[in-house]
Short mmCIF file of C-alpha atoms and ligand atoms in Angstrom, two decimals:
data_model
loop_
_atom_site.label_atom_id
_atom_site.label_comp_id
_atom_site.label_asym_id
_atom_site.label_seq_id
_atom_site.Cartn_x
_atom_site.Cartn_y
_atom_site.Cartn_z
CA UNK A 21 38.98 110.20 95.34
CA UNK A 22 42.07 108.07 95.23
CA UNK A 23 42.04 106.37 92.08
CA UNK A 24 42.86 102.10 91.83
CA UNK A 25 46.77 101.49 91.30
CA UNK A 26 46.80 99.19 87.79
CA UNK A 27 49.03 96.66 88.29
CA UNK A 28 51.92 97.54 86.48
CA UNK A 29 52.27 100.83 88.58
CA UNK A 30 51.68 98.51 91.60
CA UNK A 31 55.29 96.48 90.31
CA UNK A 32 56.45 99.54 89.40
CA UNK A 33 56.50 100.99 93.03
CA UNK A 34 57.60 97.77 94.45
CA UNK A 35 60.66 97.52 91.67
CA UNK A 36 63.23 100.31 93.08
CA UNK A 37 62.79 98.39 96.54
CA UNK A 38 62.98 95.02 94.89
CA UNK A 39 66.53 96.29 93.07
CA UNK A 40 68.15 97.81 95.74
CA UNK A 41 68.25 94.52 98.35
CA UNK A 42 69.25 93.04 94.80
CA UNK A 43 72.18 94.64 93.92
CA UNK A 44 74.03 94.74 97.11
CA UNK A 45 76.57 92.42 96.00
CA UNK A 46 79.50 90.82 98.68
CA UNK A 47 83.19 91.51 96.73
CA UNK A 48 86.90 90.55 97.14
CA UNK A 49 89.12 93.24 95.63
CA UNK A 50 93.45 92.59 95.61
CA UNK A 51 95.30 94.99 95.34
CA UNK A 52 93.13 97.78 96.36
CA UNK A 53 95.71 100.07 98.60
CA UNK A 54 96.00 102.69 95.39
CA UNK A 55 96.09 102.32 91.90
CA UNK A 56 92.86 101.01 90.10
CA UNK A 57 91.99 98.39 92.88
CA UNK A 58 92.05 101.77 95.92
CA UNK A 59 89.29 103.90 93.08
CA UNK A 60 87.38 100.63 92.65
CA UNK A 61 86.79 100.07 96.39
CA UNK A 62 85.81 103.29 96.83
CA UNK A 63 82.92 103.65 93.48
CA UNK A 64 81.75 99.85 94.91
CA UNK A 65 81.61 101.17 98.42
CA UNK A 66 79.85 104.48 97.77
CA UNK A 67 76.99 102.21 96.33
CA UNK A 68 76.74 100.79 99.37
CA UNK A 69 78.36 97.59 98.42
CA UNK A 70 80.08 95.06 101.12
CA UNK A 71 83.63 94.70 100.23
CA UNK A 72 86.98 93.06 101.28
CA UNK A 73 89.90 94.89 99.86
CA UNK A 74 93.48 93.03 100.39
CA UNK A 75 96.65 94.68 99.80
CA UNK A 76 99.88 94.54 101.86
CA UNK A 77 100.13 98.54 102.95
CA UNK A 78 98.59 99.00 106.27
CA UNK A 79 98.02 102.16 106.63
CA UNK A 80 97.09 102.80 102.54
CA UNK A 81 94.06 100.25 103.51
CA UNK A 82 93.44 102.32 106.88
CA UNK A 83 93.19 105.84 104.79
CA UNK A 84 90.86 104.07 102.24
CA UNK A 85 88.13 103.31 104.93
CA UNK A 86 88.17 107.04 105.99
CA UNK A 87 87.88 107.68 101.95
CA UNK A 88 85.10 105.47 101.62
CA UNK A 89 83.22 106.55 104.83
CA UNK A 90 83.36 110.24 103.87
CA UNK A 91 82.16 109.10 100.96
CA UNK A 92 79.31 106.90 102.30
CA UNK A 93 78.69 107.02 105.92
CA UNK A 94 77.47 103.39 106.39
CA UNK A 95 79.76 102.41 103.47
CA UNK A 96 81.03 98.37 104.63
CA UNK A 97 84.74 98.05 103.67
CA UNK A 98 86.87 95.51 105.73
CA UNK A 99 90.69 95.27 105.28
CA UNK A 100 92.76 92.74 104.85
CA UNK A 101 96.50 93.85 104.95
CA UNK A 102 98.48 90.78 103.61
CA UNK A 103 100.97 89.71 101.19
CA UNK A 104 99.47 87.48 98.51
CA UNK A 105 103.04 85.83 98.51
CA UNK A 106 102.07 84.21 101.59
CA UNK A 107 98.66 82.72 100.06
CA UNK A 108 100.29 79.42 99.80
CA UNK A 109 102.48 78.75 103.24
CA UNK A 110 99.14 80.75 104.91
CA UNK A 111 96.49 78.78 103.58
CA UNK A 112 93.34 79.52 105.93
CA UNK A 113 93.87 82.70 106.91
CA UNK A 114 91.84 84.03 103.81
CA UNK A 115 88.88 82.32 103.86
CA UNK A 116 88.58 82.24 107.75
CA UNK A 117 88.56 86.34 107.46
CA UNK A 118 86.27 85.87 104.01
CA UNK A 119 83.57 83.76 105.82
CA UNK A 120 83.60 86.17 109.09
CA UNK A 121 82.58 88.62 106.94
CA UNK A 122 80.64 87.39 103.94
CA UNK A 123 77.94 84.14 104.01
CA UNK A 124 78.47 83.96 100.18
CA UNK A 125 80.92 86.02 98.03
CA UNK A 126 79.01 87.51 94.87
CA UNK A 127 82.50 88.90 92.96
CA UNK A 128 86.02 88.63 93.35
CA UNK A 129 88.54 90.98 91.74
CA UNK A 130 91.79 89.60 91.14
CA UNK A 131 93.70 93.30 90.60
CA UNK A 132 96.56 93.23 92.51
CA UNK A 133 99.81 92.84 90.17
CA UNK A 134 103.25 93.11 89.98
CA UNK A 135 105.58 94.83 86.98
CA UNK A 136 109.07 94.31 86.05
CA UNK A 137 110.93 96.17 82.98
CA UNK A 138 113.97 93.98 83.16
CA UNK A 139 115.83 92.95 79.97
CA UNK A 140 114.97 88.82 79.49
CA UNK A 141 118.10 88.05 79.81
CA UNK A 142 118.49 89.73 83.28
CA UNK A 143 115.74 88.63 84.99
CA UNK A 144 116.46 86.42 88.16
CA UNK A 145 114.64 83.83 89.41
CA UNK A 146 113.45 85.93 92.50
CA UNK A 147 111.88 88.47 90.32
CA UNK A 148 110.32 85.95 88.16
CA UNK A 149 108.84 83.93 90.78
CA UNK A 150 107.38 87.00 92.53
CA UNK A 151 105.89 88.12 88.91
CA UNK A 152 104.34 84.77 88.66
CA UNK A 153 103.60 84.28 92.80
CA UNK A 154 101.78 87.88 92.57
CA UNK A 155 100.04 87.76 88.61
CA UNK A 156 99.11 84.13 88.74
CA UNK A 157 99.46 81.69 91.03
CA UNK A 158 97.94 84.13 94.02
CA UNK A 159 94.82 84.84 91.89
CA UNK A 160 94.94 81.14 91.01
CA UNK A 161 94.94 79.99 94.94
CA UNK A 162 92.52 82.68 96.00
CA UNK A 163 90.04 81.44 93.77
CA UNK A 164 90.55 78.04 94.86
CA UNK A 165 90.15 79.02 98.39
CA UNK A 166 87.10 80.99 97.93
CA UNK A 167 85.30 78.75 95.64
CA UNK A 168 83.52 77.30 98.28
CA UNK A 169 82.28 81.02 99.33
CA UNK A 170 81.90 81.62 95.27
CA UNK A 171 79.95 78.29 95.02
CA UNK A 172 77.35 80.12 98.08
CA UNK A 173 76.08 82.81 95.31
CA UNK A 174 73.76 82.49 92.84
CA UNK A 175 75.13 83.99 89.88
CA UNK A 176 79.33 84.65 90.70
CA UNK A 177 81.62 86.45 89.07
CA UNK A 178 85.45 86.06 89.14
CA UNK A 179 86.78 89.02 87.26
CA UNK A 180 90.99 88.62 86.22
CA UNK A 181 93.05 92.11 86.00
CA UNK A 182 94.88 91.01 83.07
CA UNK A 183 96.93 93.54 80.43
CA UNK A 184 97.03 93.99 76.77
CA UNK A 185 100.20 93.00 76.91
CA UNK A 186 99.22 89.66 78.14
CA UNK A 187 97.17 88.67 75.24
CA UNK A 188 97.66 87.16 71.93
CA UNK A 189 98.33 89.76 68.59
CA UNK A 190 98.80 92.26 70.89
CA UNK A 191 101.98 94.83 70.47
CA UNK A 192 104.37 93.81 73.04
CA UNK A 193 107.66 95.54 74.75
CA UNK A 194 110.89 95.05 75.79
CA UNK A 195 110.85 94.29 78.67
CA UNK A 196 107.63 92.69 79.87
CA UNK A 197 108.13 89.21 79.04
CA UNK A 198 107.80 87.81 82.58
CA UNK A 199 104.71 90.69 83.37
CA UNK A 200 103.11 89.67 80.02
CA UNK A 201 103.55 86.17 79.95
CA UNK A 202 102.33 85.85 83.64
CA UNK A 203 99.24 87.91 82.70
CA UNK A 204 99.11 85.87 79.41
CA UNK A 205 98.84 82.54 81.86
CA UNK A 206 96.10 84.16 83.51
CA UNK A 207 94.06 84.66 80.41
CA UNK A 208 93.91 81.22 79.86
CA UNK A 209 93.42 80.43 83.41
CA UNK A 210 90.27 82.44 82.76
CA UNK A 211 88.85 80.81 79.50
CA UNK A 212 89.41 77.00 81.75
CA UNK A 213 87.64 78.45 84.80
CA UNK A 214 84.51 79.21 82.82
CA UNK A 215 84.03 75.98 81.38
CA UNK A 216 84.90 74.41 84.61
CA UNK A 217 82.97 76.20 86.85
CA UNK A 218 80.31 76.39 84.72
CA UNK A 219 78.26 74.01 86.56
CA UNK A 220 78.35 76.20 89.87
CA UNK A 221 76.67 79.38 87.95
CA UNK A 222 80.39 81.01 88.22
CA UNK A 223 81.28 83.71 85.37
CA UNK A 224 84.45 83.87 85.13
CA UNK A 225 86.41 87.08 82.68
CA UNK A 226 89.57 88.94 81.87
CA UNK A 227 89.67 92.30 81.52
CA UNK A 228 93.30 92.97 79.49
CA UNK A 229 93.63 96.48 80.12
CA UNK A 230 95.82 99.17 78.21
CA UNK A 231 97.33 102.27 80.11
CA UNK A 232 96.27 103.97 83.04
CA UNK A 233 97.97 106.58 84.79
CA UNK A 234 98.74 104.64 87.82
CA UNK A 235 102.60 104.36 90.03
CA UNK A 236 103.34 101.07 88.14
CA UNK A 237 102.69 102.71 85.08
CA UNK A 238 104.67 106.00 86.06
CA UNK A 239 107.30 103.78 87.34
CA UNK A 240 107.64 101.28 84.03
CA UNK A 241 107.59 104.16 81.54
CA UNK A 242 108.84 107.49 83.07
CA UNK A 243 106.56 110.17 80.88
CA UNK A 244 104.32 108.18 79.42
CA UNK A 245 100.80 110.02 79.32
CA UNK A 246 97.90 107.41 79.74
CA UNK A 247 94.40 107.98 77.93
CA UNK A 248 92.83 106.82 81.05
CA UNK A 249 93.02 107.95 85.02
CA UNK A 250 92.54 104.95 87.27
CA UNK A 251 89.23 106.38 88.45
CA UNK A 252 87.78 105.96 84.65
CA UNK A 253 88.87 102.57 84.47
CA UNK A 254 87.61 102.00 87.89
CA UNK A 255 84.24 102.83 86.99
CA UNK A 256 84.09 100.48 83.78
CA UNK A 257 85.48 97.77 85.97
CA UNK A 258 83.31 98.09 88.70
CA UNK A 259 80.17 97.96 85.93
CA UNK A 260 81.87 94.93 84.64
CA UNK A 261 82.16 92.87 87.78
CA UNK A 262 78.54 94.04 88.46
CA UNK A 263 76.87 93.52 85.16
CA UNK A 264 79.31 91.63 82.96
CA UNK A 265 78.61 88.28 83.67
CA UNK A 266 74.78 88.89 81.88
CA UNK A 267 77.05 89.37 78.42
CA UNK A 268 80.45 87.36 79.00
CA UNK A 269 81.56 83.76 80.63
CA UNK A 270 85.43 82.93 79.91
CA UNK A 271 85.89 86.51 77.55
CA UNK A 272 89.32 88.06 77.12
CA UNK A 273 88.37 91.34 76.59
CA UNK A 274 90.57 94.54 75.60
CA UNK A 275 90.33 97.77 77.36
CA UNK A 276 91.74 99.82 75.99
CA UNK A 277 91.90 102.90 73.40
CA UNK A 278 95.63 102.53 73.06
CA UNK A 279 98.56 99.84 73.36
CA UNK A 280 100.24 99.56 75.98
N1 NAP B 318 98.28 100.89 85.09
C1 NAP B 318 98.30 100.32 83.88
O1 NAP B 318 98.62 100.95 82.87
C2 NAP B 318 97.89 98.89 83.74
C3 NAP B 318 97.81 98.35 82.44
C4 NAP B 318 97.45 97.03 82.27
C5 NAP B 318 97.14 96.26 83.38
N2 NAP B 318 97.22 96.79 84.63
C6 NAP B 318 96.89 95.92 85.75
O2 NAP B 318 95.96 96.55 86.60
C7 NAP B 318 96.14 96.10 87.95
C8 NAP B 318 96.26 97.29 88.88
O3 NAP B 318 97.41 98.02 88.49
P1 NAP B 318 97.76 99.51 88.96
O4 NAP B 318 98.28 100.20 87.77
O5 NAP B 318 96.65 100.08 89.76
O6 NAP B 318 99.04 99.19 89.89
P2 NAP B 318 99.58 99.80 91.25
O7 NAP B 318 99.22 101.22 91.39
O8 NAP B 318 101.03 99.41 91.28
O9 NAP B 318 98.79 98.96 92.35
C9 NAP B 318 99.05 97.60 92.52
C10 NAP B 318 98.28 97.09 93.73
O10 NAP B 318 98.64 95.72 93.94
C11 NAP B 318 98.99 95.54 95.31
N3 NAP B 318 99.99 94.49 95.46
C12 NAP B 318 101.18 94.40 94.82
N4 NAP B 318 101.87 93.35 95.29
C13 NAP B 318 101.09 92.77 96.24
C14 NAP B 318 101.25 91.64 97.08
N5 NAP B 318 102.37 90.91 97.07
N6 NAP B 318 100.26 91.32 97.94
C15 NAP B 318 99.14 92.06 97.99
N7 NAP B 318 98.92 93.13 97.20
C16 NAP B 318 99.89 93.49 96.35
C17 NAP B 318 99.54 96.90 95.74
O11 NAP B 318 99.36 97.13 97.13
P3 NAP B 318 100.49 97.00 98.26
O12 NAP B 318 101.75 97.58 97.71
O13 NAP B 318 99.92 97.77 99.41
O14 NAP B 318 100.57 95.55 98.54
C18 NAP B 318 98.61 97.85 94.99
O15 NAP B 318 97.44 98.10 95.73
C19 NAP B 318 97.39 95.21 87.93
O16 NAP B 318 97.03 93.86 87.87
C20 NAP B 318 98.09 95.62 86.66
O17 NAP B 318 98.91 94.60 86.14
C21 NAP B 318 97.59 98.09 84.84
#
């Protein structure tokens, strides 16, 4: 005889239902054509999340939907090639493509980023305006832009790709004073956005983030052996941007198990 469900195994069998329409979250990665941003589109998407990625390399961002859909055949990645240099001068373009794609946006992912090991006193102004125009004012605009979209969720998440580097007390380098101090501006960008933004149920956090054997790192310091692959970091950013807005509003928090 079939015996009477109680009723906590009646929510019980409803729950696993109940949390998968939850958790299907709409996202806006930068910088996703390799790197950290390319492994974090790929974990997000293989969880069957809905995802923009943005980078400028065409046919990186083509390969990465053939990653993702041997990875998850109904996986639902749209591409954005474009230079977030052109954020300003192309002002709609962005959110016309967001809201084609996305009703609301549930996280955004400010990755992308620029390095530059020049000595301080050789830095021009072209590479210091494209440090800045990459590390801060394009996350800056783009969440401007897609606040409205942001404003749509119920619980959003902004989550800023800082470094260690760009944080106070940290070690620093020769070198990075334009990388760190653009990454340091978008720290505090951070801690203003979640008092700000407060009112619109929008998290807002900064992950500074040590080494990870990625080309920029490669490229900055030839031989430098990382504690972390970009596919490790990838998956503790990715639980972040899902989770860490339960813990954290305006945070700057260090990841990382060694300086740089
Ligand atoms: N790797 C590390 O050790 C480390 C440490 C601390 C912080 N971080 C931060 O982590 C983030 C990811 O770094 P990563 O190591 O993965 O770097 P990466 O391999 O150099 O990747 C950088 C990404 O940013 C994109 N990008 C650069 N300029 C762009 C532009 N003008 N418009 C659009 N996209 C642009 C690149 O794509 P396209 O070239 O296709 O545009 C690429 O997908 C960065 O914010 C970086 O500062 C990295």
């Amino acid at each position: 005889m079939p015996c009477k469900k109680t009723k906590k195994q009646k929510s019980e069998s409803i729950k696993p239902k109940l949390q998968l329409i939850l958790f299907i979250m709409n996202i806006f990665i930068t910088g996703a054509s390799q790197g950290i941003g390319r492994e974090l589109v790929k974990k997000l998407a293989k969880e069957n999340h809905r995802i923009i990625a943005l980078s400028r390399n065409e046919e990186k961002l083509e390969s990465l939907v053939r990653d993702c859909k041997a990875l998850n055949k109904v996986s639902k990645l749209e591409t954005i090639p474009f230079d977030l240099r052109d954020l300003k001068s192309n002002t709609h373009f962005i959110v016309q493509r967001t809201e084609e794609t996305f009703s609301n946006l549930d996280i955004l992912i400010n990755n992308a980023g620029f390095l530059t090991t020049e000595p301080f006193s050789q830095i021009s102004d072209e590479i210091l305006s494209k440090t800045m125009e990459i590390n801060f004012f394009a996350p800056f605009i783009l969440i401007q832009q897609l606040l409205p979209l942001l404003r749509k969720s119920k619980n959003a998440h902004i989550v800023n790709i800082g470094s260690m580097g760009g944080i106070n007390g940290s070690s620093k380098f020769s070198g990075l004073s334009a990388y760190s101090s653009s990454k340091g501006a978008l720290a505090i960008l951070s801690e203003c956005l979640a008092e700000e933004l407060e009112e619109d149920q929008i998290s807002c956090n900064y992950l500074a983030l040590g080494a990870v054997q990625t080309e920029m790192l490669s490229n900055a310091f030839p031989g430098y052996e990382a504690p972390l692959n970009p596919k490790e970091m990838a998956e503790f950013i990715a639980d972040f941007a899902l989770n860490g807005n339960r813990y954290f509003n305006g945070k700057i928090l260090p990841v990382s198990v060694s300086t740089p």
